[in-house]
mmCIF file of C-alpha atoms in Angstrom:
data_model
loop_
_atom_site.group_PDB
_atom_site.id
_atom_site.type_symbol
_atom_site.label_atom_id
_atom_site.label_comp_id
_atom_site.label_asym_id
_atom_site.label_seq_id
_atom_site.Cartn_x
_atom_site.Cartn_y
_atom_site.Cartn_z
ATOM 1 C CA MET A 1 5.214 32.179 -24.899
ATOM 2 C CA THR A 2 8.360 31.937 -24.716
ATOM 3 C CA THR A 3 11.406 33.722 -26.923
ATOM 4 C CA PRO A 4 14.396 32.329 -28.874
ATOM 5 C CA THR A 5 17.715 32.796 -27.483
ATOM 6 C CA HIS A 6 20.457 33.080 -29.355
ATOM 7 C CA PRO A 7 23.438 30.416 -28.103
ATOM 8 C CA HIS A 8 27.074 31.131 -28.773
ATOM 9 C CA ILE A 9 28.330 28.824 -30.846
ATOM 10 C CA HIS A 10 28.627 25.375 -29.913
ATOM 11 C CA GLU A 11 25.943 25.813 -27.820
ATOM 12 C CA ILE A 12 22.149 24.607 -27.332
ATOM 13 C CA SER A 13 19.872 27.213 -27.231
ATOM 14 C CA GLY A 14 16.918 27.148 -24.607
ATOM 15 C CA PRO A 15 13.541 25.992 -25.851
ATOM 16 C CA TYR A 16 11.595 28.452 -27.410
ATOM 17 C CA ALA A 17 8.063 28.419 -29.174
ATOM 18 C CA PHE A 18 6.047 26.713 -26.518
ATOM 19 C CA ARG A 19 3.852 26.813 -23.992
ATOM 20 C CA HIS A 20 2.905 25.142 -20.274
ATOM 21 C CA ASP A 21 -0.936 25.539 -20.586
ATOM 22 C CA ILE A 22 -1.252 22.330 -17.822
ATOM 23 C CA HIS A 23 0.455 21.324 -14.814
ATOM 24 C CA ILE A 24 0.022 17.436 -13.551
ATOM 25 C CA HIS A 25 1.237 17.257 -10.257
ATOM 26 C CA TYR A 26 -0.492 14.550 -7.442
ATOM 27 C CA ASN A 27 -2.336 16.159 -4.606
ATOM 28 C CA PHE A 28 -0.951 14.259 -1.384
ATOM 29 C CA GLY A 29 -3.654 16.089 0.637
ATOM 30 C CA GLU A 30 -6.384 13.818 -1.438
ATOM 31 C CA ALA A 31 -3.863 10.584 -2.742
ATOM 32 C CA ARG A 32 -4.698 11.581 -6.242
ATOM 33 C CA PHE A 33 -3.617 12.947 -9.601
ATOM 34 C CA GLU A 34 -4.955 16.179 -11.084
ATOM 35 C CA GLY A 35 -4.620 18.213 -13.832
ATOM 36 C CA LEU A 36 -4.832 15.418 -16.104
ATOM 37 C CA THR A 37 -5.703 15.626 -19.505
ATOM 38 C CA GLU A 38 -6.962 13.199 -22.012
ATOM 39 C CA THR A 39 -3.907 13.359 -24.394
ATOM 40 C CA PHE A 40 -2.090 12.477 -21.760
ATOM 41 C CA VAL A 41 -4.142 9.919 -20.181
ATOM 42 C CA ASN A 42 -4.476 8.089 -23.891
ATOM 43 C CA TYR A 43 -0.471 8.314 -24.242
ATOM 44 C CA LEU A 44 -0.037 6.336 -20.467
ATOM 45 C CA MET A 45 -2.799 4.041 -21.936
ATOM 46 C CA ALA A 46 -0.713 3.331 -25.277
ATOM 47 C CA ILE A 47 2.803 2.629 -23.905
ATOM 48 C CA SER A 48 0.700 0.417 -20.918
ATOM 49 C CA ALA A 49 -0.507 -1.373 -23.907
ATOM 50 C CA THR A 50 2.371 -1.713 -25.666
ATOM 51 C CA SER A 51 4.276 -3.017 -22.694
ATOM 52 C CA LEU A 52 1.534 -5.666 -22.048
ATOM 53 C CA SER A 53 2.002 -6.906 -25.813
ATOM 54 C CA PRO A 54 3.350 -10.164 -25.584
ATOM 55 C CA ASP A 55 6.042 -9.192 -28.344
ATOM 56 C CA SER A 56 7.416 -6.412 -26.050
ATOM 57 C CA ASN A 57 10.510 -6.682 -23.747
ATOM 58 C CA ALA A 58 8.692 -5.641 -20.995
ATOM 59 C CA TYR A 59 6.242 -8.178 -21.546
ATOM 60 C CA ALA A 60 9.335 -11.107 -21.955
ATOM 61 C CA ILE A 61 10.535 -9.453 -19.208
ATOM 62 C CA SER A 62 7.390 -9.366 -16.582
ATOM 63 C CA MET A 63 6.830 -12.979 -17.523
ATOM 64 C CA THR A 64 10.490 -14.504 -16.898
ATOM 65 C CA THR A 65 10.311 -12.586 -13.363
ATOM 66 C CA GLU A 66 6.737 -14.054 -12.484
ATOM 67 C CA ASN A 67 8.531 -18.153 -13.970
ATOM 68 C CA HIS A 68 10.802 -17.836 -11.417
ATOM 69 C CA HIS A 69 9.526 -17.055 -8.750
ATOM 70 C CA LYS A 70 6.958 -19.759 -9.431
ATOM 71 C CA GLY A 71 9.722 -22.056 -9.533
ATOM 72 C CA SER A 72 12.569 -20.265 -7.206
ATOM 73 C CA HIS A 73 10.852 -19.576 -3.621
ATOM 74 C CA GLN A 74 13.348 -20.587 -1.717
ATOM 75 C CA SER A 75 15.927 -18.551 -3.592
ATOM 76 C CA ILE A 76 14.180 -15.317 -2.615
ATOM 77 C CA LYS A 77 13.635 -14.301 0.480
ATOM 78 C CA ARG A 78 11.420 -11.573 -0.120
ATOM 79 C CA THR A 79 9.356 -13.288 -2.558
ATOM 80 C CA ARG A 80 6.335 -14.900 -0.163
ATOM 81 C CA THR A 81 3.443 -14.836 -3.205
ATOM 82 C CA GLU A 82 3.205 -15.905 -6.558
ATOM 83 C CA ARG A 83 2.438 -12.040 -7.687
ATOM 84 C CA ASP A 84 5.337 -10.631 -5.993
ATOM 85 C CA THR A 85 7.637 -8.509 -8.395
ATOM 86 C CA PRO A 86 10.884 -7.020 -7.867
ATOM 87 C CA PHE A 87 9.797 -3.544 -6.996
ATOM 88 C CA SER A 88 12.524 -2.895 -4.634
ATOM 89 C CA GLN A 89 14.783 -1.793 -7.095
ATOM 90 C CA HIS A 90 12.444 0.570 -8.204
ATOM 91 C CA ARG A 91 11.140 1.900 -4.870
ATOM 92 C CA ASN A 92 10.869 5.708 -5.265
ATOM 93 C CA SER A 93 9.339 5.985 -8.950
ATOM 94 C CA LEU A 94 6.183 5.935 -10.747
ATOM 95 C CA SER A 95 7.375 4.530 -13.966
ATOM 96 C CA GLU A 96 5.926 3.250 -17.003
ATOM 97 C CA LYS A 97 6.102 -0.145 -15.271
ATOM 98 C CA CYS A 98 4.157 0.704 -12.526
ATOM 99 C CA PHE A 99 1.120 1.588 -15.139
ATOM 100 C CA ALA A 100 1.587 -1.560 -17.244
ATOM 101 C CA SER A 101 1.165 -3.130 -13.672
ATOM 102 C CA VAL A 102 -1.922 -1.870 -13.307
ATOM 103 C CA PHE A 103 -3.375 -2.844 -16.786
ATOM 104 C CA SER A 104 -2.459 -6.096 -16.355
ATOM 105 C CA ARG A 105 -4.328 -7.035 -13.436
ATOM 106 C CA MET A 106 -7.533 -4.669 -15.000
ATOM 107 C CA ALA A 107 -7.230 -6.340 -18.246
ATOM 108 C CA PRO A 108 -8.144 -10.469 -17.182
ATOM 109 C CA SER A 109 -11.249 -9.315 -15.112
ATOM 110 C CA SER A 110 -12.492 -6.645 -17.980
ATOM 111 C CA CYS A 111 -12.345 -7.763 -20.888
ATOM 112 C CA SER A 112 -10.096 -9.732 -23.699
ATOM 113 C CA SER A 113 -8.809 -6.246 -25.091
ATOM 114 C CA VAL A 114 -6.581 -4.348 -23.045
ATOM 115 C CA GLU A 115 -7.374 -0.995 -24.015
ATOM 116 C CA SER A 116 -11.838 -1.457 -24.039
ATOM 117 C CA ASN A 117 -13.704 -1.112 -21.260
ATOM 118 C CA ILE A 118 -10.920 0.561 -18.641
ATOM 119 C CA ASP A 119 -11.516 3.959 -17.357
ATOM 120 C CA PRO A 120 -8.393 5.654 -17.830
ATOM 121 C CA LEU A 121 -8.179 7.259 -14.493
ATOM 122 C CA TYR A 122 -7.100 3.646 -13.642
ATOM 123 C CA VAL A 123 -3.957 4.207 -15.314
ATOM 124 C CA VAL A 124 -2.817 7.023 -12.962
ATOM 125 C CA ASN A 125 -4.893 6.593 -9.628
ATOM 126 C CA GLN A 126 -5.176 3.386 -8.386
ATOM 127 C CA HIS A 127 -4.083 2.367 -4.986
ATOM 128 C CA PHE A 128 -4.939 -0.672 -4.162
ATOM 129 C CA GLN A 129 -4.242 -4.358 -4.852
ATOM 130 C CA LEU A 130 -0.381 -2.857 -5.504
ATOM 131 C CA HIS A 131 2.763 -3.336 -4.053
ATOM 132 C CA PHE A 132 3.332 -0.878 -1.021
ATOM 133 C CA CYS A 133 6.400 0.752 -2.849
ATOM 134 C CA GLN A 134 4.178 1.210 -6.286
ATOM 135 C CA VAL A 135 2.227 3.848 -4.589
ATOM 136 C CA PRO A 136 2.865 7.672 -3.918
ATOM 137 C CA ARG A 137 4.576 8.156 -0.599
ATOM 138 C CA ILE A 138 4.735 11.316 1.445
ATOM 139 C CA VAL A 139 7.085 12.101 4.614
ATOM 140 C CA VAL A 140 5.584 12.189 7.785
ATOM 141 C CA ASN A 141 7.314 13.419 11.062
ATOM 142 C CA GLY A 142 7.975 10.610 13.000
ATOM 143 C CA TYR A 143 8.963 7.817 10.523
ATOM 144 C CA ASN A 144 12.136 7.545 8.731
ATOM 145 C CA ASP A 145 10.850 6.190 5.430
ATOM 146 C CA ARG A 146 7.853 7.766 3.315
ATOM 147 C CA ILE A 147 4.653 6.491 4.140
ATOM 148 C CA PRO A 148 1.829 5.942 1.596
ATOM 149 C CA ALA A 149 -0.187 8.829 0.471
ATOM 150 C CA ILE A 150 -3.355 7.026 0.488
ATOM 151 C CA LEU A 151 -2.755 6.279 4.204
ATOM 152 C CA VAL A 152 -2.166 9.509 5.620
ATOM 153 C CA MET A 153 -5.591 10.602 3.772
ATOM 154 C CA LEU A 154 -7.276 8.003 5.246
ATOM 155 C CA LYS A 155 -6.201 8.614 8.662
ATOM 156 C CA HIS A 156 -6.799 12.614 8.204
ATOM 157 C CA HIS A 157 -10.794 11.595 7.483
ATOM 158 C CA PHE A 158 -10.512 9.164 10.139
ATOM 159 C CA LEU A 159 -9.574 11.309 12.439
ATOM 160 C CA TYR A 160 -11.507 14.386 11.781
ATOM 161 C CA LYS A 161 -14.398 12.162 11.875
ATOM 162 C CA LYS A 162 -13.594 11.092 15.272
ATOM 163 C CA GLY A 163 -13.545 7.212 14.329
ATOM 164 C CA PHE A 164 -11.841 6.283 17.272
ATOM 165 C CA ASP A 165 -14.776 7.232 19.517
ATOM 166 C CA VAL A 166 -17.030 5.050 17.241
ATOM 167 C CA PRO A 167 -18.205 1.776 19.199
ATOM 168 C CA HIS A 168 -16.487 -1.544 17.901
ATOM 169 C CA ILE A 169 -14.831 0.604 15.064
ATOM 170 C CA PHE A 170 -12.290 -1.959 12.482
ATOM 171 C CA ARG A 171 -14.708 -4.656 14.055
ATOM 172 C CA GLU A 172 -18.003 -4.309 12.440
ATOM 173 C CA SER A 173 -17.923 -4.335 9.006
ATOM 174 C CA PRO A 174 -19.806 -1.334 7.025
ATOM 175 C CA ASN A 175 -22.179 -1.753 3.941
ATOM 176 C CA LYS A 176 -20.064 -3.649 1.025
ATOM 177 C CA GLU A 177 -21.560 -1.773 -1.306
ATOM 178 C CA GLU A 178 -20.630 1.583 -0.213
ATOM 179 C CA ARG A 179 -17.098 0.571 1.272
ATOM 180 C CA ASP A 180 -16.391 -0.794 -3.125
ATOM 181 C CA ARG A 181 -17.954 2.461 -3.961
ATOM 182 C CA ALA A 182 -15.403 4.433 -1.841
ATOM 183 C CA ILE A 183 -12.568 2.029 -2.808
ATOM 184 C CA ASP A 184 -13.672 2.559 -6.991
ATOM 185 C CA GLU A 185 -13.716 6.483 -5.872
ATOM 186 C CA ILE A 186 -10.206 6.228 -5.209
ATOM 187 C CA ASN A 187 -8.651 4.521 -7.700
ATOM 188 C CA ARG A 188 -10.390 6.829 -9.997
ATOM 189 C CA GLY A 189 -9.145 10.230 -8.059
ATOM 190 C CA ILE A 190 -12.974 11.385 -7.229
ATOM 191 C CA PHE A 191 -12.928 10.018 -3.523
ATOM 192 C CA SER A 192 -14.231 12.322 -0.978
ATOM 193 C CA GLY A 193 -13.321 10.830 2.964
ATOM 194 C CA ALA A 194 -16.773 13.585 4.017
ATOM 195 C CA SER A 195 -19.340 11.605 2.340
ATOM 196 C CA HIS A 196 -18.380 8.212 3.470
ATOM 197 C CA ASP A 197 -19.304 6.798 7.028
ATOM 198 C CA VAL A 198 -16.201 6.274 9.499
ATOM 199 C CA ARG A 199 -16.254 2.726 9.098
ATOM 200 C CA VAL A 200 -16.109 2.832 5.667
ATOM 201 C CA LEU A 201 -12.907 4.476 6.028
ATOM 202 C CA ALA A 202 -11.725 2.038 8.836
ATOM 203 C CA ASP A 203 -12.187 -1.010 6.357
ATOM 204 C CA LEU A 204 -10.559 0.644 3.669
ATOM 205 C CA LEU A 205 -7.297 0.643 5.810
ATOM 206 C CA LYS A 206 -8.230 -3.246 6.667
ATOM 207 C CA VAL A 207 -8.888 -4.030 2.711
ATOM 208 C CA TRP A 208 -5.688 -1.815 1.485
ATOM 209 C CA PHE A 209 -3.118 -3.913 3.605
ATOM 210 C CA ARG A 210 -5.018 -6.794 3.021
ATOM 211 C CA GLU A 211 -4.578 -6.601 -0.641
ATOM 212 C CA LEU A 212 -1.168 -5.860 -0.939
ATOM 213 C CA THR A 213 0.610 -7.661 -3.335
ATOM 214 C CA VAL A 214 2.995 -8.450 -0.892
ATOM 215 C CA PRO A 215 2.286 -8.773 3.000
ATOM 216 C CA ILE A 216 3.500 -5.872 4.686
ATOM 217 C CA LEU A 217 5.124 -8.764 7.347
ATOM 218 C CA HIS A 218 6.305 -10.828 4.333
ATOM 219 C CA GLU A 219 9.909 -10.332 5.615
ATOM 220 C CA ILE A 220 9.009 -12.546 8.936
ATOM 221 C CA GLU A 221 9.151 -16.014 7.674
ATOM 222 C CA PRO A 222 6.076 -18.492 9.810
ATOM 223 C CA GLY A 223 9.048 -20.235 11.530
ATOM 224 C CA GLU A 224 10.375 -16.644 12.537
ATOM 225 C CA MET A 225 6.914 -15.551 13.518
ATOM 226 C CA GLU A 226 6.338 -17.992 15.942
ATOM 227 C CA LYS A 227 10.175 -18.109 17.606
ATOM 228 C CA LEU A 228 9.265 -14.004 18.062
ATOM 229 C CA MET A 229 6.323 -14.555 19.600
ATOM 230 C CA PHE A 230 7.690 -17.248 22.279
ATOM 231 C CA GLN A 231 10.664 -14.768 22.761
ATOM 232 C CA ILE A 232 7.990 -12.253 23.788
ATOM 233 C CA LYS A 233 6.566 -14.417 25.822
ATOM 234 C CA ASN A 234 9.723 -15.550 27.792
ATOM 235 C CA ASP A 235 10.852 -11.482 28.042
ATOM 236 C CA GLU A 236 13.455 -12.173 25.572
ATOM 237 C CA VAL A 237 12.797 -9.008 24.021
ATOM 238 C CA LYS A 238 13.630 -5.794 25.636
ATOM 239 C CA ASP A 239 13.438 -3.593 22.803
ATOM 240 C CA LEU A 240 10.373 -4.712 20.773
ATOM 241 C CA THR A 241 10.392 -1.488 18.185
ATOM 242 C CA GLY A 242 14.372 -2.098 17.748
ATOM 243 C CA HIS A 243 13.899 -5.581 17.159
ATOM 244 C CA ILE A 244 11.457 -4.957 14.537
ATOM 245 C CA LYS A 245 13.270 -2.724 13.126
ATOM 246 C CA ALA A 246 16.391 -4.842 12.701
ATOM 247 C CA ILE A 247 14.174 -7.587 11.211
ATOM 248 C CA LEU A 248 12.491 -5.547 8.769
ATOM 249 C CA SER A 249 13.156 -3.075 5.622
ATOM 250 C CA SER A 250 12.990 0.411 6.580
ATOM 251 C CA THR A 251 9.301 0.710 4.116
ATOM 252 C CA GLU A 252 7.669 -2.082 5.839
ATOM 253 C CA CYS A 253 8.908 -1.533 9.442
ATOM 254 C CA GLU A 254 7.928 2.217 9.329
ATOM 255 C CA ILE A 255 4.299 1.935 7.392
ATOM 256 C CA LEU A 256 3.845 -0.439 10.177
ATOM 257 C CA LEU A 257 4.770 1.684 13.141
ATOM 258 C CA TRP A 258 2.922 4.049 11.537
ATOM 259 C CA LEU A 259 -0.565 1.897 11.482
ATOM 260 C CA VAL A 260 0.699 0.835 15.438
ATOM 261 C CA ASP A 261 0.473 4.138 16.130
ATOM 262 C CA LEU A 262 -3.034 4.841 14.697
ATOM 263 C CA LEU A 263 -4.156 2.047 16.407
ATOM 264 C CA VAL A 264 -2.960 3.087 19.871
ATOM 265 C CA ILE A 265 -4.396 5.804 19.519
ATOM 266 C CA VAL A 266 -8.009 3.893 19.163
ATOM 267 C CA ALA A 267 -6.889 1.510 21.943
ATOM 268 C CA ASN A 268 -6.790 4.974 24.148
ATOM 269 C CA ASN A 269 -10.347 5.238 24.046
ATOM 270 C CA ARG A 270 -11.722 1.863 24.516
ATOM 271 C CA GLU A 271 -13.711 3.047 27.442
ATOM 272 C CA LYS A 272 -15.703 4.000 24.365
ATOM 273 C CA ASN A 273 -15.243 1.997 21.601
ATOM 274 C CA PHE A 274 -14.534 -1.063 23.059
ATOM 275 C CA MET A 275 -11.427 -1.856 21.323
ATOM 276 C CA GLY A 276 -8.102 -2.358 23.209
ATOM 277 C CA ILE A 277 -5.179 -3.364 21.764
ATOM 278 C CA ASP A 278 -6.612 -7.883 22.325
ATOM 279 C CA GLN A 279 -9.530 -6.459 20.260
ATOM 280 C CA LEU A 280 -7.364 -4.599 17.396
ATOM 281 C CA ALA A 281 -4.569 -7.160 17.340
ATOM 282 C CA ILE A 282 -7.303 -9.952 16.249
ATOM 283 C CA VAL A 283 -8.823 -7.690 13.774
ATOM 284 C CA ILE A 284 -6.276 -6.303 12.306
ATOM 285 C CA ALA A 285 -3.212 -8.504 12.087
ATOM 286 C CA PRO A 286 -4.646 -11.102 9.637
ATOM 287 C CA ASN A 287 -4.273 -8.230 7.277
ATOM 288 C CA LEU A 288 -0.698 -8.017 7.429
ATOM 289 C CA VAL A 289 0.442 -11.567 6.088
ATOM 290 C CA ARG A 290 -0.920 -14.173 4.117
ATOM 291 C CA ILE A 291 -1.466 -17.836 4.651
ATOM 292 C CA GLU A 292 -1.081 -20.076 1.127
ATOM 293 C CA THR A 293 -1.268 -23.403 3.158
ATOM 294 C CA ASP A 294 -3.808 -26.315 3.065
ATOM 295 C CA ASN A 295 -2.465 -27.368 6.123
ATOM 296 C CA LEU A 296 -5.041 -25.866 8.936
ATOM 297 C CA ILE A 297 -2.829 -26.554 11.754
ATOM 298 C CA PHE A 298 0.144 -24.836 10.283
ATOM 299 C CA ALA A 299 -2.251 -22.531 9.392
ATOM 300 C CA VAL A 300 -3.929 -21.743 13.227
ATOM 301 C CA SER A 301 -0.267 -22.005 14.326
ATOM 302 C CA PHE A 302 0.778 -18.910 12.302
ATOM 303 C CA SER A 303 -2.115 -16.950 12.445
ATOM 304 C CA LYS A 304 -1.591 -17.129 16.533
ATOM 305 C CA ALA A 305 2.129 -15.809 16.475
ATOM 306 C CA VAL A 306 0.694 -13.092 14.417
ATOM 307 C CA VAL A 307 -1.875 -12.105 16.630
ATOM 308 C CA GLU A 308 0.402 -12.172 19.426
ATOM 309 C CA VAL A 309 3.450 -10.773 17.745
ATOM 310 C CA PHE A 310 1.208 -7.785 16.796
ATOM 311 C CA ARG A 311 -0.341 -7.332 19.865
ATOM 312 C CA SER A 312 2.789 -6.788 21.603
ATOM 313 C CA ILE A 313 3.978 -4.601 19.451
ATOM 314 C CA LEU A 314 0.905 -2.479 20.285
ATOM 315 C CA GLU A 315 1.344 -2.649 23.808
ATOM 316 C CA SER A 316 5.156 -1.664 23.516
ATOM 317 C CA ARG A 317 4.231 1.533 21.036
ATOM 318 C CA CYS A 318 1.610 2.431 23.730
ATOM 319 C CA GLY A 319 3.799 2.370 26.426
ATOM 320 C CA LEU A 320 6.160 4.545 24.743
ATOM 321 C CA ILE A 321 3.549 7.398 23.568
ATOM 322 C CA HIS A 322 2.662 7.499 26.803
ATOM 323 C CA LYS A 323 6.272 7.968 28.202
#
């Protein structure tokens, strides 16, 4: 218990007669908030529900932004999907808008009322189906921007279980029920990597990238992707990593390179896991973009370009690591 202070005239005294009984913090090692109290979580639920109210300013801004994105695709280069929101303005914060965003995605599938039937822990611990700048991120040596903590956590468990030695890792799908249960545990802050098969961990990495509201490669338009593919084939790109850094924003680029470096570890054990660069590019690359078109020829062409470019990035990083 603190004691009162005696300030000089015209000064504000320090706080007193209060107790610090709880400490809420984010455990980056396990990618979850700890020390949460029911009172604090209920407060978050209340402000989130208020933000989603049709009468609130946050709701009006959200709806205006959504309609603007739907009708002005060409005016915003970074927007590739209807679910995109301007989180680039809030890259390093977990504000009330983030919590409101969680509820906005959960409420329609859960019930008509925002506050009922929603696990409060989802308010702060959800890591899937979000923007990559909306999740907590951590500094990782070797990268110029912070990496999402959930990815670092999954990699830790993946390497500990020697997932790089498992045959057809990333290609073979795990048990869907176990995978979904793992996602639910992560979103509720009770996940334990030791209790799940390594194939589940590998699939969680794919799912996380696939379910991003904005794909990690959203800044590269389909036409630019195909152009890059041909430039690589014609040996016109001498420094592919440097080229990628030039066309992607820092956050997107560093997360992409982090993923590539993990896959290089897997590719280096291809004699055991049968997953070389070509195989990894085929199974991973489609999760990094979102193809929203009824034109089958366009979809196939774009998919091929993405796989080829990603394969080349893998090959390039593999060569850099071995130098």
